[in-house]
Structures are given as C-alpha cells and as structure tokens.
Amino acid sequence: MSQSNSTALERLPEGAIQLCQGRIHAFNRAAGAQFPELAVGDQPPAFLAPALGDQTAGVFLHQGVEYVFSRTPQDCCQLLLVHPSSQSALTDRQLDGFVRQMRTFMQEMLLPVQLLSDDLSRAGGDPSGRDAAFQKTFCRMHRLLSNLDYLRSLGSSQAFFQPITMDLVGLCGRLSDEAASLLEGAGVTLTFRCNSSSLLIPGDPDLLSKLILTLLSNAAKAAPQGSVFLTLAQRRDRAILSVTDSGQDFAQEDLDTLFPSPLPDDRIPDPQEGAGMGLAIARHIVALHKGTMLLERRESGALLSVVSLPTGPLDTRLQVQSPRIEDTGGLSPVLVELSDVLPQSMFRTEDYD
C-alpha cells in the first residue's frame, strides 16, 4: 500500500476500505476502529458480504449495529465507504444487559432502604452511609433508563436532535469544571486543554454533553487513581475533541466492554458488565452531527477517544431551542453520567445539595 493511497483514505471522514482482487488492500483508521477484524491482504470478513454483492449501496449488520455502505469502482479495485446508520435500533444484547443491570441495581437498593429504615427508627442512628448507597444506585438506574429510552426512540431520533450555533469551548469548560470536582473524589484528576477561547459549531448542547461525559466516564474507568485529559482543537473545518487517560494498565476484558463482541449463547454474563449502551449512543450522537469517532489503545497503554465534528455550516439567525423535559429529579446530569465511576461517598446528600 503506497503512502499517498493511505493518506487519501485517511482524509475521508467515514470508514473507507479498498478492495483489490477480492482482498483487502487498504483501510483507514475509522474503518479499523469500527471493524477490528480487518487485515490487509485478507479476504473481506463475512459480515461485509452484503456490501460486496450486486447492490452498490445499502445496509449491513455487524455485532448488532446497522451500517450504511456505498461501493465505488476504482480501476481494478473497489472503494467501500461505511458509517453507522443513525437509525440503529436497540439490540437484543443491549436489552438483555439492561434487564440484567436493572435487577442488580434493584437488589443493591433493597438493603440500604431496609437499613435506612432501621436507622431512622433508632435514636442516634447515622443513616448517611445508607443514604449515599441508595443515591448512587438511584443515579445508576436513572442513567440506565435514560439510555434505554434514547435507544428505544431511535426510530424517531430527529425529535432528540435540536442543533443550534453553540460554543464547544464553553461547553467543554463547564462540563470539565463540574466533572473535575467529582472525579477528584474518585482519585482521578481531570484536565481540560484548549488554546482557543471560543469555537462555534452547529450542534445540540444536550446531546454533546452526554457524548463528552460518556467518554470521560470510560477514560476514568481506564485510569483509576490516575489522570484524564480532555483536549479540544480546531483542524481546518473540523473540531477535534480527544479524551485520554494516563496510560495505566487497562485489562483486555475491560477493553472488550468498550468494543462489544457477540456473546456465546451459553455464556452467563457477569453481573458487573455494562449493558453496551453508552458507546452505542455516543456513536449515534456523533453520526447525528455528521462527525466521526475513533477509539484506540495507544502503545503507551493509554485509551484514546477522538471525535471529529464539522464546524459548519453555521446558522447566524436567532435560534430557539425548545427545552427538554427535566427528568433527573433535580440531580446534576454530570453526577448521573459519572455515577459508574464515582465512589459511594460522593453521593451523600450534603455533597450535591
């Protein structure tokens, strides 16, 4: 594969795969992140069969995610362009994960509630610890239900998408300030780095907030008692948002939860496994904004997430964004989104009132 050919593929925002004589000749980083099975010189994996048939455009499924493809002839080769469908539905695995986690959370809530009742019935009891356990599980349940509701409603996803001309630097700064104070309690230091005072993009602030917090949560899981860096920069007509951890060891089984693969039918999932919704929603949010997202394990061991978003076109007219219904019960959305990585002590009532 020539250097010029590789550079040309990397310039494409979506996944790009070049096929020559029935074998994979080259692919860009976006395609490699979406399909780790790809290898130069190998025959195309079986899941690409629908994209290599008679139709030059259509959809195919891979690990429960729907992808849109288009195929273009190039001399003796073919160029396959692929990106996740914005209409991907809730998968059976995600639904199974939701049910499993909901049962676990309900069990976790039952004991603190019972003990809290006992404390309140006895003079001098200190219910704060039981209250914190209850609050943390409530936040995790709320996040799980919100994710399920989002995925369930993808068939009418445009109702969720309300783009305006917004300042991405301001959004990242506000989220990082609030998240940093919370993650400090978990032993994680969060640093926001940006050389610009403002960066306007067309985007939905609520959805981009969820995207950023999901990436921060994943990085914090990869760097317990470490550091997380949120970096924002502009490259020509793209806003490049990256999140990386301090490079501490990240177990392969944890990496597998970030890059879901089909579970054997006879395998009983571990109760602590996620439902596989967070990054599916993150990819969908990026797709709605016509961007791309890459997840990569660096040689240093760090886990890197990179999101590229277009900075235009901008609508300079006054825009009205209908407010979404507040459904967090007064809790901070940052607290809810980071609830999987924060210690129980951070959920004492006096800590977030």
Coordinates of C-alpha atoms in Angstrom, one line a residue:
M1 CA 0.0 0.0 0.0
S2 CA 1.5 3.3 -1.1
Q3 CA 1.9 6.3 1.3
S4 CA -0.2 8.5 -0.9
N5 CA -3.0 5.9 -1.0
S6 CA -3.0 5.6 2.8
T7 CA -3.1 9.4 3.1
A8 CA -6.0 9.7 0.7
L9 CA -8.1 7.2 2.7
E10 CA -7.3 9.0 6.0
R11 CA -8.8 12.2 4.6
L12 CA -12.2 10.5 4.3
P13 CA -14.3 11.2 7.4
E14 CA -16.1 7.8 7.3
G15 CA -14.8 4.3 7.3
A16 CA -13.0 3.5 4.0
I17 CA -11.9 0.1 2.8
Q18 CA -10.1 -0.5 -0.5
L19 CA -10.5 -4.0 -2.1
C20 CA -8.4 -5.3 -4.9
Q21 CA -8.7 -8.8 -6.5
G22 CA -11.0 -9.9 -3.7
R23 CA -8.7 -9.0 -0.9
I24 CA -8.4 -6.0 1.5
H25 CA -5.7 -3.7 0.0
A26 CA -6.0 -0.8 2.5
F27 CA -8.3 0.8 5.0
N28 CA -8.3 3.9 7.1
R29 CA -8.3 4.3 10.9
A30 CA -12.0 4.9 11.0
A31 CA -12.7 1.5 9.4
G32 CA -10.1 -0.2 11.6
A33 CA -11.8 1.2 14.8
Q34 CA -15.2 0.1 13.6
F35 CA -14.1 -3.3 12.4
P36 CA -11.1 -4.7 14.3
E37 CA -11.3 -7.9 12.2
L38 CA -9.9 -6.1 9.1
A39 CA -6.4 -7.0 8.0
V40 CA -4.5 -6.0 4.8
G41 CA -4.1 -9.0 2.5
D42 CA -7.0 -11.0 4.0
Q43 CA -10.3 -11.7 2.3
P44 CA -13.2 -9.5 3.5
P45 CA -14.9 -10.7 6.7
A46 CA -18.3 -12.5 6.2
F47 CA -20.3 -9.5 7.6
L48 CA -19.2 -7.4 4.6
A49 CA -20.8 -9.9 2.2
P50 CA -24.0 -7.7 1.7
A51 CA -21.7 -4.8 0.8
L52 CA -19.9 -6.8 -1.9
G53 CA -22.9 -8.2 -3.7
D54 CA -24.9 -6.8 -6.6
Q55 CA -26.0 -3.7 -4.8
T56 CA -23.7 -0.7 -4.8
A57 CA -25.3 0.9 -1.7
G58 CA -27.4 -0.4 1.2
V59 CA -27.0 -1.6 4.8
F60 CA -25.5 -4.5 6.7
L61 CA -25.3 -5.6 10.3
H62 CA -22.2 -6.1 12.4
Q63 CA -22.4 -7.0 16.2
G64 CA -25.9 -5.8 16.3
V65 CA -25.1 -2.4 14.8
E66 CA -26.5 -1.3 11.4
Y67 CA -24.1 0.3 8.9
V68 CA -24.8 2.1 5.7
F69 CA -22.4 1.4 2.8
S70 CA -21.7 2.7 -0.7
R71 CA -19.3 1.0 -3.2
T72 CA -17.5 2.7 -6.0
P73 CA -15.2 1.1 -8.6
Q74 CA -11.6 2.3 -8.9
D75 CA -9.7 0.9 -11.9
C76 CA -9.2 -2.7 -10.8
C77 CA -10.2 -2.0 -7.2
Q78 CA -13.3 -1.0 -5.3
L79 CA -13.7 1.6 -2.6
L80 CA -16.2 0.8 0.2
L81 CA -17.4 3.7 2.3
V82 CA -19.1 2.8 5.6
H83 CA -20.7 4.6 8.5
P84 CA -23.1 3.6 11.3
S85 CA -26.7 4.1 10.5
S86 CA -28.4 6.9 12.5
Q87 CA -31.4 4.6 12.8
S88 CA -29.7 1.7 14.6
A89 CA -32.2 0.1 16.9
L90 CA -31.9 -1.3 20.4
T91 CA -30.2 -4.7 20.1
D92 CA -31.2 -7.9 21.9
R93 CA -27.8 -7.9 23.7
Q94 CA -28.4 -4.3 24.9
L95 CA -31.9 -5.2 26.1
D96 CA -30.6 -8.3 27.9
G97 CA -27.9 -6.1 29.5
F98 CA -30.5 -3.6 30.6
V99 CA -32.6 -6.3 32.3
R100 CA -29.5 -7.8 34.0
Q101 CA -28.3 -4.5 35.3
M102 CA -31.7 -3.3 36.5
R103 CA -32.1 -6.5 38.5
T104 CA -28.7 -5.9 40.1
F105 CA -29.4 -2.3 40.9
M106 CA -32.8 -3.2 42.5
Q107 CA -31.1 -5.7 44.7
E108 CA -28.4 -3.1 45.6
M109 CA -31.2 -0.6 46.6
L110 CA -33.2 -3.0 48.7
L111 CA -30.7 -3.5 51.5
P112 CA -29.8 0.2 52.0
V113 CA -33.5 1.1 52.2
Q114 CA -34.1 -1.5 54.8
L115 CA -31.1 -0.5 56.9
L116 CA -32.1 3.2 56.5
S117 CA -35.5 2.5 57.9
D118 CA -33.9 0.7 60.9
D119 CA -31.6 3.7 61.5
L120 CA -34.5 6.2 61.4
S121 CA -36.4 4.1 63.9
R122 CA -33.5 4.1 66.4
A123 CA -32.3 7.2 68.2
G124 CA -28.8 8.3 67.4
G125 CA -28.5 6.3 64.2
D126 CA -26.4 7.7 61.3
P127 CA -28.3 7.0 58.1
S128 CA -25.9 9.0 55.8
G129 CA -23.9 6.0 54.6
R130 CA -27.1 4.1 53.7
D131 CA -28.5 7.2 52.1
A132 CA -25.4 7.5 49.9
A133 CA -25.6 3.9 48.8
F134 CA -29.3 4.5 47.9
Q135 CA -28.5 7.7 46.0
K136 CA -25.7 6.1 43.9
T137 CA -27.8 3.2 42.8
F138 CA -30.6 5.6 42.0
C139 CA -28.3 7.6 39.8
R140 CA -27.1 4.5 38.0
M141 CA -30.6 3.2 37.5
H142 CA -31.6 6.6 36.1
R143 CA -28.7 6.6 33.7
L144 CA -29.6 3.1 32.5
L145 CA -33.2 4.0 32.0
S146 CA -32.3 7.2 30.1
N147 CA -30.0 5.2 27.8
L148 CA -32.7 2.6 27.1
D149 CA -35.2 5.4 26.3
Y150 CA -32.8 7.0 23.9
L151 CA -32.1 3.8 22.1
R152 CA -35.7 2.8 22.1
S153 CA -36.6 6.0 20.4
L154 CA -34.0 5.9 17.6
G155 CA -36.8 5.3 15.0
S156 CA -37.8 9.0 15.6
S157 CA -34.4 10.2 16.6
Q158 CA -34.7 13.6 14.9
A159 CA -37.0 14.6 17.8
F160 CA -34.0 14.3 20.0
F161 CA -31.7 16.4 17.7
Q162 CA -32.0 20.1 18.1
P163 CA -28.9 21.7 16.7
I164 CA -28.0 25.4 17.3
T165 CA -24.9 27.5 16.8
M166 CA -23.1 26.8 20.0
D167 CA -19.7 27.4 21.6
L168 CA -17.9 24.0 22.1
V169 CA -15.1 25.5 24.2
G170 CA -17.6 26.9 26.7
L171 CA -19.5 23.6 26.9
C172 CA -16.3 21.6 27.5
G173 CA -15.1 24.1 30.0
R174 CA -18.3 24.0 32.0
L175 CA -18.5 20.2 32.0
S176 CA -14.9 19.7 32.9
D177 CA -15.1 22.1 35.8
E178 CA -18.0 20.2 37.3
A179 CA -16.7 16.7 36.4
A180 CA -13.2 17.5 37.8
S181 CA -14.6 18.3 41.3
L182 CA -16.5 15.0 41.3
L183 CA -13.7 12.8 39.8
E184 CA -11.3 14.2 42.4
G185 CA -13.2 12.2 45.0
A186 CA -12.6 9.1 42.9
G187 CA -8.8 9.8 42.8
V188 CA -8.9 10.9 39.2
T189 CA -7.5 14.2 38.0
L190 CA -9.3 15.8 35.0
T191 CA -7.5 18.5 32.9
F192 CA -9.1 20.4 30.1
R193 CA -6.7 21.7 27.4
C194 CA -7.7 24.2 24.7
N195 CA -5.8 27.1 23.1
S196 CA -8.9 28.8 21.9
S197 CA -11.3 31.0 23.9
S198 CA -14.3 30.0 21.6
L199 CA -15.1 27.5 18.9
L200 CA -18.5 27.8 17.3
I201 CA -20.1 24.7 15.8
P202 CA -23.6 23.5 14.7
G203 CA -24.6 21.1 17.5
D204 CA -27.0 20.0 20.1
P205 CA -25.6 21.0 23.5
D206 CA -27.5 18.4 25.5
L207 CA -26.5 15.5 23.2
L208 CA -22.9 16.7 23.0
S209 CA -22.8 17.0 26.8
K210 CA -23.9 13.3 27.1
L211 CA -21.2 12.4 24.5
I212 CA -18.4 14.1 26.4
L213 CA -19.5 12.7 29.8
T214 CA -19.6 9.2 28.3
L215 CA -16.1 9.5 27.0
L216 CA -14.9 11.0 30.3
S217 CA -16.5 8.1 32.2
N218 CA -14.8 5.5 30.0
A219 CA -11.5 7.2 30.4
A220 CA -11.9 7.4 34.2
K221 CA -12.6 3.6 34.3
A222 CA -9.4 3.0 32.4
A223 CA -7.4 5.3 34.7
P224 CA -8.4 4.6 38.3
Q225 CA -6.3 6.8 40.7
G226 CA -4.8 8.4 37.6
S227 CA -5.3 11.3 35.2
V228 CA -7.7 12.1 32.4
F229 CA -7.1 14.7 29.7
L230 CA -9.9 16.4 27.7
T231 CA -8.4 18.3 24.7
L232 CA -10.2 20.4 22.1
A233 CA -8.5 21.9 19.0
Q234 CA -9.6 23.1 15.5
R235 CA -8.1 21.5 12.4
R236 CA -9.3 23.4 9.3
D237 CA -13.1 22.9 9.2
R238 CA -13.2 20.3 12.0
A239 CA -13.4 20.5 15.8
I240 CA -11.2 17.7 17.2
L241 CA -12.2 16.5 20.7
S242 CA -9.9 13.9 22.4
V243 CA -10.1 12.1 25.7
T244 CA -7.2 10.0 27.0
D245 CA -6.2 8.5 30.3
S246 CA -2.8 8.5 32.0
G247 CA -1.8 5.2 30.4
Q248 CA -2.3 2.9 33.3
D249 CA -2.9 -0.8 32.6
F250 CA -6.3 -1.5 31.1
A251 CA -7.4 -5.1 31.2
Q252 CA -8.4 -6.8 28.0
E253 CA -11.8 -7.8 29.5
D254 CA -12.4 -4.1 30.2
L255 CA -11.4 -3.2 26.7
D256 CA -13.9 -5.8 25.4
T257 CA -16.7 -3.9 27.1
L258 CA -15.8 -0.8 25.1
F259 CA -15.6 -2.7 21.8
P260 CA -18.6 -5.1 22.3
S261 CA -18.5 -8.5 20.5
P262 CA -21.2 -11.2 20.3
L263 CA -21.6 -13.2 23.5
P264 CA -21.8 -17.0 23.1
D265 CA -25.3 -18.3 23.7
D266 CA -24.2 -20.5 26.6
R267 CA -22.2 -17.8 28.4
I268 CA -23.7 -16.3 31.5
P269 CA -22.8 -12.5 31.6
D270 CA -21.1 -11.2 34.7
P271 CA -23.4 -9.0 36.8
Q272 CA -20.9 -6.1 36.7
E273 CA -20.8 -6.0 32.9
G274 CA -22.4 -3.0 31.3
A275 CA -25.4 -3.1 29.0
G276 CA -23.4 -1.9 26.0
M277 CA -25.5 1.2 25.5
G278 CA -23.1 4.0 26.3
L279 CA -20.8 3.9 23.3
A280 CA -23.6 2.9 21.0
I281 CA -25.4 6.2 22.0
A282 CA -22.1 8.1 21.7
R283 CA -21.6 6.8 18.1
H284 CA -25.2 7.8 17.3
I285 CA -24.7 11.3 18.7
V286 CA -21.6 11.7 16.6
A287 CA -23.4 10.4 13.5
L288 CA -26.2 12.9 14.0
H289 CA -23.6 15.7 14.0
K290 CA -22.1 14.2 10.8
G291 CA -18.9 13.5 12.6
T292 CA -16.6 10.5 13.2
M293 CA -15.4 8.8 16.4
L294 CA -12.3 6.6 16.9
L295 CA -11.3 4.5 19.9
E296 CA -7.7 3.4 20.1
R297 CA -5.4 1.7 22.5
R298 CA -2.0 3.6 22.3
E299 CA 1.4 2.0 22.5
S300 CA 1.9 3.6 25.9
G301 CA -1.2 1.7 27.2
A302 CA -3.5 4.8 27.2
L303 CA -7.0 4.6 25.9
L304 CA -7.7 7.3 23.4
S305 CA -11.1 8.5 22.2
V306 CA -11.1 11.0 19.3
V307 CA -14.2 12.8 18.0
S308 CA -14.2 14.9 14.8
L309 CA -17.1 17.3 14.3
P310 CA -17.7 19.8 11.5
T311 CA -17.5 23.5 12.4
G312 CA -20.1 24.5 9.8
P313 CA -22.3 25.5 8.2
L314 CA -23.4 27.9 11.0
D315 CA -26.8 29.5 11.1
T316 CA -26.3 33.1 12.2
R317 CA -30.0 33.7 12.7
L318 CA -31.5 33.8 16.2
Q319 CA -32.5 30.2 17.0
V320 CA -34.9 29.0 19.6
Q321 CA -34.3 25.6 21.2
S322 CA -37.3 24.0 22.8
P323 CA -36.2 23.0 26.3
R324 CA -36.2 19.2 27.0
I325 CA -38.2 18.0 30.0
E326 CA -36.0 17.8 33.1
D327 CA -36.2 14.2 34.3
T328 CA -33.2 13.9 36.6
G329 CA -35.2 14.7 39.8
G330 CA -33.0 17.7 40.5
L331 CA -29.7 15.7 40.4
S332 CA -26.8 17.0 38.4
P333 CA -26.6 15.4 34.9
V334 CA -22.8 15.2 35.4
L335 CA -23.3 13.3 38.6
V336 CA -25.7 10.9 36.9
E337 CA -23.5 10.3 33.9
L338 CA -20.4 9.7 36.0
S339 CA -22.2 7.5 38.6
D340 CA -20.5 4.3 37.5
V341 CA -17.0 5.6 38.4
L342 CA -17.7 7.8 41.5
P343 CA -17.3 6.3 45.0
Q344 CA -20.3 6.0 47.2
S345 CA -19.1 8.8 49.5
M346 CA -19.7 11.3 46.6
F347 CA -23.5 10.6 46.8
R348 CA -24.1 11.8 50.4
T349 CA -27.0 14.3 50.2
E350 CA -25.0 17.2 51.6
D351 CA -22.3 16.7 48.9
Y352 CA -24.6 17.7 46.0
D353 CA -27.3 19.8 47.5

